[in-house]
Amino acid sequence: MKLIDLYELVWSKSLKEICTEYEIAYVDFKHLCTVNKIPLPEMGYWTKLRFGKPVFKTALTSDIDINKEIDLELLEKVKENTKSTTKILCPKKIHPLVTKTKQELTTIKSYRDSYTRMEWNRQKDILPIHTDEKVQKRALKFMNIFLYSMEQRSMQIKFKYGRCTIELYSQTIEINLRQKYHRVRTTNGKVWSRQEFVKSNKLEFLTGSHNRKSWLDTEKIKIEERIPSILDYIEKNLTYWRDVRKQQAEEEKLKEIELLKQQEIERLQKIEEDKIAQLYKDAENWQRAELLRKFMDAKKENEIRNGTFNKETEKWLAWVITKINDLDPLQN
């Protein structure tokens, strides 16, 4: 892949989509772009684009070799070499959360009942296990292994808003364990048909609440064997969101600094504008004061010449002088 192709890729889809597609760590890919001076879309770019708002695409600088070869597979190889080698634990103790959940699940008789009761018991901080009695024992065993393996990686279970989540780096992701049911459409041999849920003995582990990721029992690999890879995915996901939040916090901090700078510039501009406005006002008032002095002198001379100068005129002149002094900026 040439550098120009990488540039077009970055501006064709979000970094999260690229990292997921190429199975590259977010931090590694962003570092690759930074080293090669590839500009990235600013925060909010894809949202604006989705809603048809005007966006600006930053061009490559002229000093960049657009034909430079970029090998994304090198990042993938690094990822493969650093793949987790964590072995599956065989804990001898029963985790307290598993014990608590087992006690609550004793009254559950069916798969559908498990959903109803677990919704009812969300405030009791119970592990999200949705199975019938036949698979329940294995589900609890799976969760016991999963919890101890998870804690070995410094992850913690958190119950948030009635949901069971895993926390790492102050980031959380929802988890769920259920018995796999298949939808089967049946007919009565005539016109009407309906869907039925047919249960299997397979377990399915899910993460996330919107873009869910799931792991399912297969004929060759049981879900217990997938625990290391499940935890790898969760750690990668939470690390990604930690980096995103950190980047967002840095960008917000920079925005706040820029905002303060802009506010300071506007404050100084306002002071300058006020000073200029006051200057014009003072000049106008000075001209008006000079005009009033000329008028006052002319009126005094006129009354002396006509012999009408009296005490009333003196009072008027004294009043005019006070008004002139109030108006004249050089007198204040």
GROMACS .gro file of C-alpha atoms in nm:
model
  332
    1MET     CA    1   0.000   0.000   0.000
    2LYS     CA    2   0.133   0.341  -0.098
    3LEU     CA    3   0.120   0.638   0.133
    4ILE     CA    4  -0.140   0.809  -0.085
    5ASP     CA    5  -0.360   0.498  -0.056
    6LEU     CA    6  -0.328   0.505   0.323
    7TYR     CA    7  -0.425   0.874   0.317
    8GLU     CA    8  -0.737   0.795   0.112
    9LEU     CA    9  -0.820   0.505   0.345
   10VAL     CA   10  -0.801   0.730   0.653
   11TRP     CA   11  -1.047   0.975   0.496
   12SER     CA   12  -1.284   0.705   0.368
   13LYS     CA   13  -1.381   0.549   0.703
   14SER     CA   14  -1.329   0.601   1.075
   15LEU     CA   15  -1.013   0.484   1.252
   16LYS     CA   16  -1.218   0.237   1.455
   17GLU     CA   17  -1.348   0.071   1.137
   18ILE     CA   18  -0.998   0.058   0.987
   19CYS     CA   19  -0.845  -0.092   1.303
   20THR     CA   20  -1.122  -0.351   1.322
   21GLU     CA   21  -1.092  -0.441   0.954
   22TYR     CA   22  -0.712  -0.480   0.959
   23GLU     CA   23  -0.699  -0.607   1.320
   24ILE     CA   24  -0.457  -0.334   1.418
   25ALA     CA   25  -0.431  -0.164   1.757
   26TYR     CA   26  -0.569   0.190   1.752
   27VAL     CA   27  -0.255   0.338   1.912
   28ASP     CA   28  -0.024   0.163   1.663
   29PHE     CA   29  -0.223   0.277   1.361
   30LYS     CA   30  -0.247   0.637   1.482
   31HIS     CA   31   0.128   0.637   1.548
   32LEU     CA   32   0.185   0.512   1.192
   33CYS     CA   33  -0.019   0.804   1.054
   34THR     CA   34   0.164   1.055   1.274
   35VAL     CA   35   0.509   0.930   1.172
   36ASN     CA   36   0.416   0.952   0.803
   37LYS     CA   37   0.256   1.298   0.845
   38ILE     CA   38  -0.087   1.177   0.738
   39PRO     CA   39  -0.354   1.421   0.866
   40LEU     CA   40  -0.651   1.266   1.045
   41PRO     CA   41  -1.014   1.385   1.042
   42GLU     CA   42  -1.094   1.610   1.337
   43MET     CA   43  -1.338   1.501   1.607
   44GLY     CA   44  -1.697   1.518   1.481
   45TYR     CA   45  -1.596   1.488   1.112
   46TRP     CA   46  -1.792   1.167   1.045
   47THR     CA   47  -2.099   1.292   1.233
   48LYS     CA   48  -2.106   1.611   1.024
   49LEU     CA   49  -2.056   1.408   0.707
   50ARG     CA   50  -2.341   1.173   0.801
   51PHE     CA   51  -2.581   1.464   0.850
   52GLY     CA   52  -2.476   1.638   0.529
   53LYS     CA   53  -2.296   1.926   0.698
   54PRO     CA   54  -1.992   2.088   0.533
   55VAL     CA   55  -1.659   1.923   0.622
   56PHE     CA   56  -1.298   2.003   0.539
   57LYS     CA   57  -1.049   1.740   0.420
   58THR     CA   58  -0.693   1.827   0.517
   59ALA     CA   59  -0.454   1.786   0.225
   60LEU     CA   60  -0.114   1.620   0.238
   61THR     CA   61   0.183   1.854   0.261
   62SER     CA   62   0.402   1.896  -0.046
   63ASP     CA   63   0.713   1.748   0.120
   64ILE     CA   64   0.556   1.400   0.150
   65ASP     CA   65   0.645   1.115  -0.085
   66ILE     CA   66   0.300   0.989  -0.185
   67ASN     CA   67   0.452   0.677  -0.348
   68LYS     CA   68   0.621   0.559  -0.026
   69GLU     CA   69   0.527   0.199   0.050
   70ILE     CA   70   0.337   0.138   0.377
   71ASP     CA   71   0.307  -0.220   0.502
   72LEU     CA   72   0.012  -0.263   0.738
   73GLU     CA   73   0.092  -0.634   0.770
   74LEU     CA   74   0.391  -0.544   0.988
   75LEU     CA   75   0.152  -0.412   1.251
   76GLU     CA   76  -0.056  -0.728   1.223
   77LYS     CA   77   0.256  -0.943   1.268
   78VAL     CA   78   0.347  -0.751   1.581
   79LYS     CA   79  -0.004  -0.816   1.704
   80GLU     CA   80   0.029  -1.187   1.631
   81ASN     CA   81   0.365  -1.208   1.807
   82THR     CA   82   0.222  -1.039   2.116
   83LYS     CA   83  -0.092  -1.254   2.121
   84SER     CA   84  -0.192  -1.367   2.466
   85THR     CA   85  -0.052  -1.697   2.584
   86THR     CA   86  -0.261  -1.703   2.899
   87LYS     CA   87  -0.356  -2.056   2.992
   88ILE     CA   88  -0.705  -2.150   3.098
   89LEU     CA   89  -0.729  -2.143   3.475
   90CYS     CA   90  -0.877  -2.425   3.677
   91PRO     CA   91  -0.973  -2.245   3.998
   92LYS     CA   92  -1.024  -2.460   4.307
   93LYS     CA   93  -1.246  -2.202   4.477
   94ILE     CA   94  -1.594  -2.087   4.386
   95HIS     CA   95  -1.607  -1.715   4.321
   96PRO     CA   96  -1.841  -1.528   4.562
   97LEU     CA   97  -2.036  -1.383   4.269
   98VAL     CA   98  -2.090  -1.730   4.127
   99THR     CA   99  -2.219  -1.853   4.464
  100LYS     CA  100  -2.456  -1.556   4.490
  101THR     CA  101  -2.580  -1.605   4.134
  102LYS     CA  102  -2.632  -1.977   4.186
  103GLN     CA  103  -2.857  -1.907   4.486
  104GLU     CA  104  -3.069  -1.668   4.279
  105LEU     CA  105  -3.092  -1.910   3.987
  106THR     CA  106  -3.232  -2.197   4.193
  107THR     CA  107  -3.589  -2.088   4.119
  108ILE     CA  108  -3.538  -2.054   3.743
  109LYS     CA  109  -3.707  -2.339   3.556
  110SER     CA  110  -3.685  -2.238   3.193
  111TYR     CA  111  -3.492  -2.022   2.950
  112ARG     CA  112  -3.775  -1.771   2.910
  113ASP     CA  113  -3.823  -1.763   3.287
  114SER     CA  114  -3.454  -1.682   3.324
  115TYR     CA  115  -3.496  -1.362   3.124
  116THR     CA  116  -3.803  -1.257   3.324
  117ARG     CA  117  -3.644  -1.326   3.660
  118MET     CA  118  -3.308  -1.179   3.570
  119GLU     CA  119  -3.478  -0.858   3.459
  120TRP     CA  120  -3.656  -0.857   3.795
  121ASN     CA  121  -3.331  -0.926   3.983
  122ARG     CA  122  -3.111  -0.675   3.804
  123GLN     CA  123  -3.075  -0.467   4.120
  124LYS     CA  124  -2.938  -0.772   4.306
  125ASP     CA  125  -2.601  -0.760   4.123
  126ILE     CA  126  -2.624  -1.105   3.970
  127LEU     CA  127  -2.414  -1.247   3.689
  128PRO     CA  128  -2.610  -1.243   3.359
  129ILE     CA  129  -2.668  -1.615   3.304
  130HIS     CA  130  -2.971  -1.704   3.090
  131THR     CA  131  -3.001  -2.082   3.059
  132ASP     CA  132  -3.230  -2.366   3.158
  133GLU     CA  133  -3.143  -2.607   3.438
  134LYS     CA  134  -2.973  -2.853   3.205
  135VAL     CA  135  -2.699  -2.608   3.101
  136GLN     CA  136  -2.699  -2.397   3.416
  137LYS     CA  137  -2.430  -2.594   3.601
  138ARG     CA  138  -2.187  -2.563   3.310
  139ALA     CA  139  -2.268  -2.194   3.270
  140LEU     CA  140  -2.179  -2.130   3.635
  141LYS     CA  141  -1.855  -2.326   3.595
  142PHE     CA  142  -1.769  -2.119   3.287
  143MET     CA  143  -1.833  -1.794   3.473
  144ASN     CA  144  -1.618  -1.913   3.764
  145ILE     CA  145  -1.321  -1.972   3.531
  146PHE     CA  146  -1.393  -1.649   3.348
  147LEU     CA  147  -1.406  -1.437   3.665
  148TYR     CA  148  -1.077  -1.564   3.806
  149SER     CA  149  -0.906  -1.531   3.465
  150MET     CA  150  -1.045  -1.180   3.431
  151GLU     CA  151  -0.925  -1.071   3.774
  152GLN     CA  152  -0.580  -1.206   3.691
  153ARG     CA  153  -0.568  -0.935   3.424
  154SER     CA  154  -0.670  -0.662   3.670
  155MET     CA  155  -1.026  -0.648   3.534
  156GLN     CA  156  -1.323  -0.605   3.764
  157ILE     CA  157  -1.693  -0.678   3.751
  158LYS     CA  158  -1.908  -0.367   3.789
  159PHE     CA  159  -2.285  -0.347   3.803
  160LYS     CA  160  -2.392  -0.028   3.631
  161TYR     CA  161  -2.749   0.081   3.562
  162GLY     CA  162  -2.866  -0.273   3.629
  163ARG     CA  163  -2.617  -0.418   3.381
  164CYS     CA  164  -2.320  -0.645   3.444
  165THR     CA  165  -2.004  -0.493   3.299
  166ILE     CA  166  -1.629  -0.547   3.303
  167GLU     CA  167  -1.413  -0.249   3.396
  168LEU     CA  168  -1.055  -0.180   3.294
  169TYR     CA  169  -0.879   0.157   3.268
  170SER     CA  170  -1.204   0.318   3.394
  171GLN     CA  171  -1.381   0.188   3.079
  172THR     CA  172  -1.663  -0.067   3.087
  173ILE     CA  173  -1.818  -0.321   2.850
  174GLU     CA  174  -2.137  -0.517   2.910
  175ILE     CA  175  -2.126  -0.899   2.919
  176ASN     CA  176  -2.389  -1.170   2.891
  177LEU     CA  177  -2.393  -1.552   2.890
  178ARG     CA  178  -2.689  -1.736   2.743
  179GLN     CA  179  -2.803  -2.067   2.610
  180LYS     CA  180  -2.816  -2.062   2.232
  181TYR     CA  181  -3.164  -2.092   2.084
  182HIS     CA  182  -3.239  -2.126   1.715
  183ARG     CA  183  -3.539  -1.982   1.538
  184VAL     CA  184  -3.725  -2.248   1.342
  185ARG     CA  185  -4.020  -2.166   1.119
  186THR     CA  186  -4.291  -2.431   1.126
  187THR     CA  187  -4.612  -2.462   0.924
  188ASN     CA  188  -4.938  -2.646   0.974
  189GLY     CA  189  -4.921  -2.779   0.621
  190LYS     CA  190  -5.155  -2.510   0.491
  191VAL     CA  191  -5.106  -2.135   0.484
  192TRP     CA  192  -5.013  -2.033   0.837
  193SER     CA  193  -4.660  -2.051   0.970
  194ARG     CA  194  -4.493  -1.945   1.290
  195GLN     CA  195  -4.151  -1.918   1.450
  196GLU     CA  196  -4.045  -2.132   1.741
  197PHE     CA  197  -3.735  -2.118   1.958
  198VAL     CA  198  -3.556  -2.452   1.964
  199LYS     CA  199  -3.295  -2.478   2.238
  200SER     CA  200  -2.950  -2.626   2.198
  201ASN     CA  201  -2.690  -2.732   2.452
  202LYS     CA  202  -2.449  -2.465   2.331
  203LEU     CA  203  -2.344  -2.163   2.535
  204GLU     CA  204  -2.295  -1.819   2.382
  205PHE     CA  205  -2.096  -1.539   2.544
  206LEU     CA  206  -2.168  -1.182   2.432
  207THR     CA  207  -2.001  -0.848   2.492
  208GLY     CA  208  -2.129  -0.498   2.424
  209SER     CA  209  -2.477  -0.356   2.413
  210HIS     CA  210  -2.502  -0.230   2.052
  211ASN     CA  211  -2.231  -0.369   1.823
  212ARG     CA  212  -2.221  -0.703   1.999
  213LYS     CA  213  -1.940  -0.953   1.970
  214SER     CA  214  -2.023  -1.317   2.048
  215TRP     CA  215  -1.842  -1.647   2.102
  216LEU     CA  216  -2.027  -1.975   2.059
  217ASP     CA  217  -1.964  -2.340   2.131
  218THR     CA  218  -1.866  -2.538   1.823
  219GLU     CA  219  -1.819  -2.908   1.761
  220LYS     CA  220  -1.440  -2.872   1.790
  221ILE     CA  221  -1.395  -2.589   2.043
  222LYS     CA  222  -1.591  -2.537   2.363
  223ILE     CA  223  -1.651  -2.186   2.482
  224GLU     CA  224  -1.436  -2.247   2.792
  225GLU     CA  225  -1.134  -2.276   2.560
  226ARG     CA  226  -1.217  -1.936   2.416
  227ILE     CA  227  -1.183  -1.752   2.748
  228PRO     CA  228  -0.828  -1.624   2.674
  229SER     CA  229  -0.934  -1.491   2.333
  230ILE     CA  230  -1.250  -1.339   2.486
  231LEU     CA  231  -1.040  -1.158   2.745
  232ASP     CA  232  -0.794  -1.051   2.473
  233TYR     CA  233  -1.081  -0.892   2.283
  234ILE     CA  234  -1.222  -0.722   2.595
  235GLU     CA  235  -0.880  -0.587   2.692
  236LYS     CA  236  -0.822  -0.461   2.338
  237ASN     CA  237  -1.167  -0.300   2.327
  238LEU     CA  238  -1.130  -0.125   2.663
  239THR     CA  239  -0.774  -0.017   2.579
  240TYR     CA  240  -0.904   0.132   2.254
  241TRP     CA  241  -1.174   0.329   2.434
  242ARG     CA  242  -0.925   0.440   2.700
  243ASP     CA  243  -0.705   0.582   2.423
  244VAL     CA  244  -1.006   0.741   2.252
  245ARG     CA  245  -1.122   0.904   2.577
  246LYS     CA  246  -0.767   1.019   2.647
  247GLN     CA  247  -0.744   1.169   2.299
  248GLN     CA  248  -1.084   1.333   2.341
  249ALA     CA  249  -0.977   1.476   2.678
  250GLU     CA  250  -0.659   1.614   2.521
  251GLU     CA  251  -0.855   1.762   2.232
  252GLU     CA  252  -1.107   1.915   2.473
  253LYS     CA  253  -0.821   2.060   2.676
  254LEU     CA  254  -0.668   2.210   2.362
  255LYS     CA  255  -1.008   2.345   2.262
  256GLU     CA  256  -1.047   2.499   2.606
  257ILE     CA  257  -0.702   2.661   2.579
  258GLU     CA  258  -0.787   2.793   2.233
  259LEU     CA  259  -1.121   2.920   2.362
  260LEU     CA  260  -0.949   3.103   2.649
  261LYS     CA  261  -0.700   3.252   2.403
  262GLN     CA  262  -0.983   3.363   2.176
  263GLN     CA  263  -1.173   3.509   2.471
  264GLU     CA  264  -0.861   3.701   2.577
  265ILE     CA  265  -0.815   3.832   2.222
  266GLU     CA  266  -1.179   3.939   2.213
  267ARG     CA  267  -1.145   4.103   2.557
  268LEU     CA  268  -0.842   4.305   2.445
  269GLN     CA  269  -1.019   4.395   2.120
  270LYS     CA  270  -1.320   4.516   2.320
  271ILE     CA  271  -1.094   4.729   2.541
  272GLU     CA  272  -0.930   4.878   2.232
  273GLU     CA  273  -1.269   4.945   2.068
  274ASP     CA  274  -1.398   5.108   2.387
  275LYS     CA  275  -1.086   5.328   2.408
  276ILE     CA  276  -1.127   5.437   2.046
  277ALA     CA  277  -1.498   5.506   2.097
  278GLN     CA  278  -1.417   5.711   2.410
  279LEU     CA  279  -1.153   5.902   2.216
  280TYR     CA  280  -1.404   6.004   1.949
  281LYS     CA  281  -1.660   6.090   2.216
  282ASP     CA  282  -1.407   6.305   2.406
  283ALA     CA  283  -1.307   6.484   2.086
  284GLU     CA  284  -1.672   6.552   2.001
  285ASN     CA  285  -1.745   6.678   2.353
  286TRP     CA  286  -1.438   6.900   2.342
  287GLN     CA  287  -1.558   7.052   2.013
  288ARG     CA  288  -1.903   7.109   2.162
  289ALA     CA  289  -1.748   7.266   2.473
  290GLU     CA  290  -1.539   7.502   2.254
  291LEU     CA  291  -1.848   7.592   2.053
  292LEU     CA  292  -2.041   7.667   2.374
  293ARG     CA  293  -1.757   7.892   2.498
  294LYS     CA  294  -1.768   8.090   2.175
  295PHE     CA  295  -2.143   8.119   2.196
  296MET     CA  296  -2.122   8.226   2.564
  297ASP     CA  297  -1.865   8.498   2.483
  298ALA     CA  298  -2.069   8.619   2.187
  299LYS     CA  299  -2.387   8.642   2.397
  300LYS     CA  300  -2.204   8.831   2.675
  301GLU     CA  301  -2.059   9.081   2.427
  302ASN     CA  302  -2.397   9.124   2.263
  303GLU     CA  303  -2.575   9.204   2.592
  304ILE     CA  304  -2.301   9.446   2.702
  305ARG     CA  305  -2.325   9.621   2.366
  306ASN     CA  306  -2.704   9.645   2.394
  307GLY     CA  307  -2.692   9.750   2.761
  308THR     CA  308  -2.900   9.449   2.873
  309PHE     CA  309  -2.627   9.279   3.073
  310ASN     CA  310  -2.758   9.222   3.428
  311LYS     CA  311  -2.751   8.979   3.719
  312GLU     CA  312  -2.971   8.732   3.534
  313THR     CA  313  -2.715   8.726   3.257
  314GLU     CA  314  -2.437   8.664   3.511
  315LYS     CA  315  -2.632   8.371   3.657
  316TRP     CA  316  -2.685   8.228   3.310
  317LEU     CA  317  -2.315   8.263   3.229
  318ALA     CA  318  -2.220   8.085   3.554
  319TRP     CA  319  -2.460   7.801   3.471
  320VAL     CA  320  -2.320   7.770   3.117
  321ILE     CA  321  -1.965   7.753   3.253
  322THR     CA  322  -2.056   7.457   3.479
  323LYS     CA  323  -2.213   7.275   3.183
  324ILE     CA  324  -1.910   7.343   2.967
  325ASN     CA  325  -1.676   7.215   3.238
  326ASP     CA  326  -1.890   6.901   3.274
  327LEU     CA  327  -1.879   6.846   2.901
  328ASP     CA  328  -1.515   6.929   2.833
  329PRO     CA  329  -1.293   6.617   2.883
  330LEU     CA  330  -0.991   6.840   2.939
  331GLN     CA  331  -1.162   6.987   3.246
  332ASN     CA  332  -1.246   6.640   3.391
   0.00000   0.00000   0.00000
